[in-house]
PDB file of C-alpha atoms in Angstrom:
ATOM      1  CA  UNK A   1      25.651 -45.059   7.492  1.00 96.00           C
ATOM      2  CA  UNK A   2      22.385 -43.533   8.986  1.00 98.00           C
ATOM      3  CA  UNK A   3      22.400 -45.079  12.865  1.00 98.00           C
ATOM      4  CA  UNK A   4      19.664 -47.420  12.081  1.00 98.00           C
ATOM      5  CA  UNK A   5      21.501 -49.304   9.238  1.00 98.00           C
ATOM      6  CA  UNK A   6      24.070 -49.335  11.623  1.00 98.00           C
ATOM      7  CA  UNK A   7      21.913 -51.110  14.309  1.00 97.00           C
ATOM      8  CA  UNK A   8      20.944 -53.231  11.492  1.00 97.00           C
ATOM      9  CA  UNK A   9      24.365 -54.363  11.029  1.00 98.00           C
ATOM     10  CA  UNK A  10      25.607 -55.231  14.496  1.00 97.00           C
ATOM     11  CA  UNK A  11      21.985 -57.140  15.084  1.00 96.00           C
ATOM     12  CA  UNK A  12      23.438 -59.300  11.943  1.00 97.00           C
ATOM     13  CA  UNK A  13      26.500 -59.683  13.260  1.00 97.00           C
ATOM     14  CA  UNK A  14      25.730 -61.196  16.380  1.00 95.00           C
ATOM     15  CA  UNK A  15      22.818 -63.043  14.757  1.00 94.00           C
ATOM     16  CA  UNK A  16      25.280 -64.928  12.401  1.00 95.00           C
ATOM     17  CA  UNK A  17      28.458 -65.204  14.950  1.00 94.00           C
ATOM     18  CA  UNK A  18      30.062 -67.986  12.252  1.00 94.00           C
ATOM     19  CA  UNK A  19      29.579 -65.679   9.549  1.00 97.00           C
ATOM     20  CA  UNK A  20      31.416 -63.054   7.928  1.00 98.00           C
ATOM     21  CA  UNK A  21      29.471 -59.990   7.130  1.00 98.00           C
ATOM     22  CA  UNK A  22      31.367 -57.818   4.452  1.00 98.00           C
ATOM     23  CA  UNK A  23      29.766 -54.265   4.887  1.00 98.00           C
ATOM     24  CA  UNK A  24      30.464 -51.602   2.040  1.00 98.00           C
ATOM     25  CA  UNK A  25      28.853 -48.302   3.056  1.00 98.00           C
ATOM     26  CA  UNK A  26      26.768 -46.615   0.708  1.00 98.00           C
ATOM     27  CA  UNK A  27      26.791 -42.538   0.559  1.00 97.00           C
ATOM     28  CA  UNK A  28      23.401 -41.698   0.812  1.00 97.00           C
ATOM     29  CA  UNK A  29      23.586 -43.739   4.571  1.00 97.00           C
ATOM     30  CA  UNK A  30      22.580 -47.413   3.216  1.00 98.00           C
ATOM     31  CA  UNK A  31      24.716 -50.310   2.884  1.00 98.00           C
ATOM     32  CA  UNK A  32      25.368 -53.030   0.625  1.00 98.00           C
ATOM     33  CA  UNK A  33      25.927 -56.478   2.942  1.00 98.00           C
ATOM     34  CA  UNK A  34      27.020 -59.849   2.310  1.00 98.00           C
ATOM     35  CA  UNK A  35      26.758 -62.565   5.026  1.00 98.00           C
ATOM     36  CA  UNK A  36      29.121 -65.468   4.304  1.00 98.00           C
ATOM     37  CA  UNK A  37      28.330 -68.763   4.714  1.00 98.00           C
ATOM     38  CA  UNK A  38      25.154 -69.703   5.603  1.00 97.00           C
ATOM     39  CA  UNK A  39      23.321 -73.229   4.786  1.00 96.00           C
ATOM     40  CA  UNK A  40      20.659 -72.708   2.190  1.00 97.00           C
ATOM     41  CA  UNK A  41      19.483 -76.459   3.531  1.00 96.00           C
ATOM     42  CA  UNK A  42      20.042 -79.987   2.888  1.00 96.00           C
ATOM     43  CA  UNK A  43      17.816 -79.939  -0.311  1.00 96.00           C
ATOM     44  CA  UNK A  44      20.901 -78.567  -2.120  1.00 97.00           C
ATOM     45  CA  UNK A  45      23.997 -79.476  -3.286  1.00 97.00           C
ATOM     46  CA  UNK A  46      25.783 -76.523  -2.092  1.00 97.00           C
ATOM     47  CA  UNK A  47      25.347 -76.619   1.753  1.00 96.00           C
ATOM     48  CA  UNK A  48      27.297 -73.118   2.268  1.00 97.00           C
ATOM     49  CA  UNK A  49      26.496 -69.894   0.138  1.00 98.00           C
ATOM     50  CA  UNK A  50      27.148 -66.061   0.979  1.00 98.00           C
ATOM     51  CA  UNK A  51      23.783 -64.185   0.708  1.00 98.00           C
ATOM     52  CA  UNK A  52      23.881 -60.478  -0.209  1.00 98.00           C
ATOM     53  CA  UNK A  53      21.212 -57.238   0.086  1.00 98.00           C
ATOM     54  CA  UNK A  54      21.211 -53.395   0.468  1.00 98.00           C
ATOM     55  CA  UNK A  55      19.806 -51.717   3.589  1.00 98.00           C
ATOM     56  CA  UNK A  56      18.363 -48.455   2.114  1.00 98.00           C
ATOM     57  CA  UNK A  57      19.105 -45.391   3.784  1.00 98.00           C
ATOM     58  CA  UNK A  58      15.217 -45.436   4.930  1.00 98.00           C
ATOM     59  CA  UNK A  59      15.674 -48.381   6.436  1.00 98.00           C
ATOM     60  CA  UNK A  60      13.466 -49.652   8.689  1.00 97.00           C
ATOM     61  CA  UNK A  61      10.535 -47.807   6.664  1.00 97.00           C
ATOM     62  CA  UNK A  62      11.895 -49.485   3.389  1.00 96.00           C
ATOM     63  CA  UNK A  63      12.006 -53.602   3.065  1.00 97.00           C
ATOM     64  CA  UNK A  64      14.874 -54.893   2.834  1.00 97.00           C
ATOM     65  CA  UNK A  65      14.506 -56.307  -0.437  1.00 96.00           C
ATOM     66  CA  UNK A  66      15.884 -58.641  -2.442  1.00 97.00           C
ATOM     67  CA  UNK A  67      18.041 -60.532  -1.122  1.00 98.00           C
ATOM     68  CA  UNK A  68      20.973 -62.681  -3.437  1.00 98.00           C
ATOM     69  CA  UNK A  69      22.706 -65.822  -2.948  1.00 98.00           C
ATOM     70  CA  UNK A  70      25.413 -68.108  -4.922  1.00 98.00           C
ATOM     71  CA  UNK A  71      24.574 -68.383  -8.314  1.00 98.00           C
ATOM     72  CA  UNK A  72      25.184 -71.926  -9.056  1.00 98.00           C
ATOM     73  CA  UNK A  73      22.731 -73.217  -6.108  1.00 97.00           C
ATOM     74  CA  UNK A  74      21.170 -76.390  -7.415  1.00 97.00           C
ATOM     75  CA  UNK A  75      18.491 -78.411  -5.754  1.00 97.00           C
ATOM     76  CA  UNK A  76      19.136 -81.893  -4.974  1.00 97.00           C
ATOM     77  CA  UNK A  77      16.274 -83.395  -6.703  1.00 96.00           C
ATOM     78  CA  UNK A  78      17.535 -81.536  -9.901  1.00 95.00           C
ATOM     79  CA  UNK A  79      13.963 -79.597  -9.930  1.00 95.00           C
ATOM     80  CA  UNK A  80      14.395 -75.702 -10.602  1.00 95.00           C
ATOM     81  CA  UNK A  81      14.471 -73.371  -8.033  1.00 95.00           C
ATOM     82  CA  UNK A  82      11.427 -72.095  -8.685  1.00 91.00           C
ATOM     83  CA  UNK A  83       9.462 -69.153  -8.011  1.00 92.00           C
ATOM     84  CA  UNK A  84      10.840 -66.170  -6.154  1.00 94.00           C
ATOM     85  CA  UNK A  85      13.736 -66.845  -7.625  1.00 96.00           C
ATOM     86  CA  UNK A  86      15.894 -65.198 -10.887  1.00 96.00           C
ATOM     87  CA  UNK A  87      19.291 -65.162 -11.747  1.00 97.00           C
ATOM     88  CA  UNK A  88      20.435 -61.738 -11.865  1.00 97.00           C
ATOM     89  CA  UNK A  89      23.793 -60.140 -11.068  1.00 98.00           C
ATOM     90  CA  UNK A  90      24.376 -57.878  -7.152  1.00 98.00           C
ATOM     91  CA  UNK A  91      27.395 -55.666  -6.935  1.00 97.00           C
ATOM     92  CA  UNK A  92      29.021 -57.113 -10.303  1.00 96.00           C
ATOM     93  CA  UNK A  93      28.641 -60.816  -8.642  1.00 97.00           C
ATOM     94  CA  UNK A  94      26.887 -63.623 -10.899  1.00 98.00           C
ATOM     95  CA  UNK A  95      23.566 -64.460  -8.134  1.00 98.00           C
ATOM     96  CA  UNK A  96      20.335 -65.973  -7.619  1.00 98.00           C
ATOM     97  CA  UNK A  97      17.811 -63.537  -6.804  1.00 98.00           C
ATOM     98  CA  UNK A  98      15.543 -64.419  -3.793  1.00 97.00           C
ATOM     99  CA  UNK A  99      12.458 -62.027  -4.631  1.00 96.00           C
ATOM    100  CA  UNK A 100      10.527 -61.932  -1.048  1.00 96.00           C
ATOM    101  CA  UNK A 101       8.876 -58.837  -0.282  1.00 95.00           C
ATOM    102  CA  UNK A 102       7.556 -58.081   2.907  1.00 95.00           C
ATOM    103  CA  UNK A 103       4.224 -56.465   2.205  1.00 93.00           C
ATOM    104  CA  UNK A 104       2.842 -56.421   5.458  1.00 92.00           C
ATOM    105  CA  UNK A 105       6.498 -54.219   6.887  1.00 94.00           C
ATOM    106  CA  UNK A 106       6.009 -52.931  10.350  1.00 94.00           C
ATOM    107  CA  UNK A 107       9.183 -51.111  11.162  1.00 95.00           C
ATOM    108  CA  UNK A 108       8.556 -50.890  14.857  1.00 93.00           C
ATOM    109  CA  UNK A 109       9.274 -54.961  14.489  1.00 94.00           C
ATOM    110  CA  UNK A 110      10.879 -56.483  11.111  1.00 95.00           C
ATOM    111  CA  UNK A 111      14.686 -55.951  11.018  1.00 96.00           C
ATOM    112  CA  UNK A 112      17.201 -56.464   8.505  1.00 97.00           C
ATOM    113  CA  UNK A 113      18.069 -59.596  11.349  1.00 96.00           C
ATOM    114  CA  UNK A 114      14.440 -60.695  11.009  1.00 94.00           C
ATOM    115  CA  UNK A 115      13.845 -60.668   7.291  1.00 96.00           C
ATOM    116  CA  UNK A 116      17.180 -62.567   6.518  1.00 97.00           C
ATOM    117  CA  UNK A 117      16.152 -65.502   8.917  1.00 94.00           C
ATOM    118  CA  UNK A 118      12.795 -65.387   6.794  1.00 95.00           C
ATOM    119  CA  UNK A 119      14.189 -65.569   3.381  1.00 96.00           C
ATOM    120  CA  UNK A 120      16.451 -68.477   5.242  1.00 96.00           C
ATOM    121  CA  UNK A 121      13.489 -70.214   6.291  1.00 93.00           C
ATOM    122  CA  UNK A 122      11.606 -70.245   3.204  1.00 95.00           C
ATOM    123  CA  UNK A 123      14.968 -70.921   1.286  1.00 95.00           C
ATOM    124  CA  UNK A 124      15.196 -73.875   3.281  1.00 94.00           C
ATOM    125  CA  UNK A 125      11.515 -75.340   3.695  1.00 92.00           C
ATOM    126  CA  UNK A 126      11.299 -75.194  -0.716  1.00 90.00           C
TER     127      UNK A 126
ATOM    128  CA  UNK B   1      -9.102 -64.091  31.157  1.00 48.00           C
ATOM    129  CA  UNK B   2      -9.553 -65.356  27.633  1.00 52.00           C
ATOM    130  CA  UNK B   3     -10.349 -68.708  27.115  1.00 53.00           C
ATOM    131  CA  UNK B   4      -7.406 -69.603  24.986  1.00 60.00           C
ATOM    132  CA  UNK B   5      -5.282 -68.475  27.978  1.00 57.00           C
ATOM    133  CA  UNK B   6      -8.059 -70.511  30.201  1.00 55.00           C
ATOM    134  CA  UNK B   7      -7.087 -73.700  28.354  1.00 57.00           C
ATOM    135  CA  UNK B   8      -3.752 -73.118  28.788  1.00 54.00           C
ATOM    136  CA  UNK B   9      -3.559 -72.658  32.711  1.00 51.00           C
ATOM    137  CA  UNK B  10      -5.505 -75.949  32.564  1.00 51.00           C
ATOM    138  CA  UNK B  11      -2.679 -77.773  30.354  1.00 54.00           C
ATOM    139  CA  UNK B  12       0.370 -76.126  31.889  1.00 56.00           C
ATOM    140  CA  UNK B  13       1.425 -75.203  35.461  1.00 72.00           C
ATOM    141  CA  UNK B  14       2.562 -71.501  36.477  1.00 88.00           C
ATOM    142  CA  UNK B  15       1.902 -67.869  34.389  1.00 94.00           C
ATOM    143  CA  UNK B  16       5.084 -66.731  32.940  1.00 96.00           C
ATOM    144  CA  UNK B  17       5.245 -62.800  31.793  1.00 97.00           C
ATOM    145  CA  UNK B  18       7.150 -62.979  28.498  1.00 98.00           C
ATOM    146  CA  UNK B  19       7.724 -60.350  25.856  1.00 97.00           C
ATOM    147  CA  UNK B  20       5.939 -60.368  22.313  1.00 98.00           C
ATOM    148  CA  UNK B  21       7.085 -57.484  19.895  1.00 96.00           C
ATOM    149  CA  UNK B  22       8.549 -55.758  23.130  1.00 94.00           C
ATOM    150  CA  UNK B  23       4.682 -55.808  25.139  1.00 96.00           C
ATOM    151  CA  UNK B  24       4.342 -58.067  28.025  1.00 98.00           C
ATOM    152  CA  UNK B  25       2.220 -61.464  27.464  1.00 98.00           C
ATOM    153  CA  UNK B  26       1.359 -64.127  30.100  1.00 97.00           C
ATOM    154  CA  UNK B  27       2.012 -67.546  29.211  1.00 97.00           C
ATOM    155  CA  UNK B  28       1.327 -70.984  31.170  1.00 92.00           C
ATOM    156  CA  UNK B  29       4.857 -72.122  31.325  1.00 83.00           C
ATOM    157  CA  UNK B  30       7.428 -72.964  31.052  1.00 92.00           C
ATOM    158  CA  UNK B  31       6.697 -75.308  28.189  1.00 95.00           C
ATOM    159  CA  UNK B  32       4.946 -73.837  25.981  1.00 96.00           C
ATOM    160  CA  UNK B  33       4.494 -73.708  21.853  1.00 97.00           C
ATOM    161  CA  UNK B  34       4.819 -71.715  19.338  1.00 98.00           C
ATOM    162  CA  UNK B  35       1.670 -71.670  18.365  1.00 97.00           C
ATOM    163  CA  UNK B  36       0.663 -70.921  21.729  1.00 97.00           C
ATOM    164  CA  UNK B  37       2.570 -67.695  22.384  1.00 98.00           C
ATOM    165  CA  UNK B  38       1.130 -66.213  19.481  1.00 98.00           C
ATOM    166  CA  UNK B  39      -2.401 -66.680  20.437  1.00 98.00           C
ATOM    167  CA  UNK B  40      -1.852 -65.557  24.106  1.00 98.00           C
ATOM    168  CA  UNK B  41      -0.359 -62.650  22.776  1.00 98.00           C
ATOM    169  CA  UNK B  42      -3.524 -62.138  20.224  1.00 98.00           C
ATOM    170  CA  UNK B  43      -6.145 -62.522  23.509  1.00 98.00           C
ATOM    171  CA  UNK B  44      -4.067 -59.955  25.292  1.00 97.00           C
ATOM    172  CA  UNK B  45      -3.672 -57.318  22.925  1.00 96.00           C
ATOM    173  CA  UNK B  46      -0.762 -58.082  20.430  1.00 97.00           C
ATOM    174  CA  UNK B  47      -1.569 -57.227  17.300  1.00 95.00           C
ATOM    175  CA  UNK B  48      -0.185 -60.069  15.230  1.00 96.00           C
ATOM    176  CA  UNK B  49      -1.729 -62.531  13.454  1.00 95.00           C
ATOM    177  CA  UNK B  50      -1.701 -66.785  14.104  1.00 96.00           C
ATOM    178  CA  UNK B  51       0.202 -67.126  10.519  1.00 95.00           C
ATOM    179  CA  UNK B  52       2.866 -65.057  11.565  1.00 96.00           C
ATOM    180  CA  UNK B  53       6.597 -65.633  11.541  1.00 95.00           C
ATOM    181  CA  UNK B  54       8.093 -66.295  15.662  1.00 96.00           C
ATOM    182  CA  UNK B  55      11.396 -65.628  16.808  1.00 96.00           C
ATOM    183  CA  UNK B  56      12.773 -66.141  19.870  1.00 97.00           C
ATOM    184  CA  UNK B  57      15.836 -63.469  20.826  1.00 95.00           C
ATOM    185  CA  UNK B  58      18.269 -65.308  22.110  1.00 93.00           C
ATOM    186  CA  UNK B  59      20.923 -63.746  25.104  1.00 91.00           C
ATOM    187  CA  UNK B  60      23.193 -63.497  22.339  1.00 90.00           C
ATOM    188  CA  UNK B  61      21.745 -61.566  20.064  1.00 87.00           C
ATOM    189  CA  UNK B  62      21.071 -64.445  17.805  1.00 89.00           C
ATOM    190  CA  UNK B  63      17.590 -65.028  16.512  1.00 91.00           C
ATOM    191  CA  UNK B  64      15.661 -68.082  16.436  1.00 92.00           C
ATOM    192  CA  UNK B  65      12.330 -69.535  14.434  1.00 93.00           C
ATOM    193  CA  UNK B  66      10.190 -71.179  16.567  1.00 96.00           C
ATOM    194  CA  UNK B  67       7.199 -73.093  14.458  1.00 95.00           C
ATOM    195  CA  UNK B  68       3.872 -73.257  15.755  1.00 96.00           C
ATOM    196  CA  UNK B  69       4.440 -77.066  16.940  1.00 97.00           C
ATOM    197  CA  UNK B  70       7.855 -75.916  18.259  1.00 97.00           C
ATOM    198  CA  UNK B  71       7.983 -76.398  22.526  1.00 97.00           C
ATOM    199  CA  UNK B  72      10.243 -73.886  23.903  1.00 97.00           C
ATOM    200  CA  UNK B  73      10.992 -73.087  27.761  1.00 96.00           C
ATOM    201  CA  UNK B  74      10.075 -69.543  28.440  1.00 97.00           C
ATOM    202  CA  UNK B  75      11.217 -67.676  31.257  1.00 95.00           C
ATOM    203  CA  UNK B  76      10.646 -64.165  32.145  1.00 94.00           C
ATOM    204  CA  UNK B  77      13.867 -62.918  30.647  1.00 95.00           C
ATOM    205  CA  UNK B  78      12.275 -64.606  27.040  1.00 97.00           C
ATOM    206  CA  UNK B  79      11.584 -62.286  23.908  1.00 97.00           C
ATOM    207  CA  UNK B  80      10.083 -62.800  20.748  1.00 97.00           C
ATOM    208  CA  UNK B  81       9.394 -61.609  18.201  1.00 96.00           C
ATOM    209  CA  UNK B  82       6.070 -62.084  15.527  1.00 96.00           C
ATOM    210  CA  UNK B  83       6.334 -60.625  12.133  1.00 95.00           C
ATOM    211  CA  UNK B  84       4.230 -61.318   8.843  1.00 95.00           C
ATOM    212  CA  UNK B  85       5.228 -63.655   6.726  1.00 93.00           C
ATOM    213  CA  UNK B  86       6.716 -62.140   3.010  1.00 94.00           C
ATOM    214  CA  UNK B  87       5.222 -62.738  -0.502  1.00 91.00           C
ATOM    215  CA  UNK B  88       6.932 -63.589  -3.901  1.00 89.00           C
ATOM    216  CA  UNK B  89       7.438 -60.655  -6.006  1.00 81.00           C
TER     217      UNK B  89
END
């Protein structure tokens, strides 16, 4: 892995010490990670889900973008999930994709850390 | 001075020098909101935006979101961070 994915990684580690982050290096320098469990919120019926994404090997200049979580999540209310979001399979796993692209990305300040709380945030304020 | 920061000395009680996307900021402490560290750090040079996402860096490592609304006691050890908020693609 190229040292800033690397970086990337340890910053989600010790941002998510309850979690398990499965890392599979990629060979261009990227990785694939999956961060297991957080809470997508109390407005679903699944209150633990793993979330998965790729940090490119251009990473920070390249979002890190999209992210994927369990793909039976199912809102409370029964309402869809809405927009942003598409069931489509990561790494052979069944998923929900979370389609939130940063297009204002400063790399001197949004981290792989930093967008995962986002997509958390807005995951959990739908 | 800018006024924001004006109003702010008025409200709180002592300057606290906090980080903002790693550049000092003064802030009237030690509560102080969300909202409020984002538009000290606007009148003193940040460039970020009102709307934009705040985390505070916890000693940990662990990140937290503060909402504008959201009191938090800074000291001078305190770092944020402010990044734009993402779009649906």
């Amino acid at each position: 892995m190229t040292p800033e994915v690397t970086q990337a990684i340890e910053e989600i580690r010790a941002g998510f010490p309850e979690a398990d982050v499965e890392v599979t290096e990629e060979a261009d320098g990227g990785a694939v990670v999956f961060v297991s469990p957080v809470d997508p919120g109390p407005q679903y019926q699944q209150r633990e889900t793993w979330i998965g994404f790729r940090i490119t090997f251009q990473y920070p200049y390249s979002d890190v973008y999209p992210h994927f979580v369990r793909p039976d999540l199912t809102r409370v209310d029964g309402a869809a999930l809405g927009e942003g979001t598409t069931p489509t399979p990561f790494e052979e796993r069944p998923a929900i994709q979370i389609s939130r692209r940063s297009n204002k990305l400063n790399p001197e300040t949004d981290t792989a850390l930093l967008k995962l709380q986002k997509v958390l945030t807005w995951l959990r304020s739908r | 001075m800018s006024s924001t920061l004006e109003q702010q000395v008025e409200a709180h009680g002592r300057t606290v020098e906090i980080r903002v996307n790693k550049k000092p900021v003064e802030v009237k402490g030690p509560r102080v909101t969300g909202l409020e560290i984002k538009q000290a750090a606007i009148a003193q040079g940040v460039k970020i935006e009102v709307d934009f996402i705040l985390s505070e860096e916890l000693p940990s490592g662990e990140t937290k979101v503060i909402g504008n609304g959201d009191v938090v006691t800074v000291t001078k050890h305190s770092k944020f961070t402010a990044i734009a908020d993402d779009d649906n693609s």
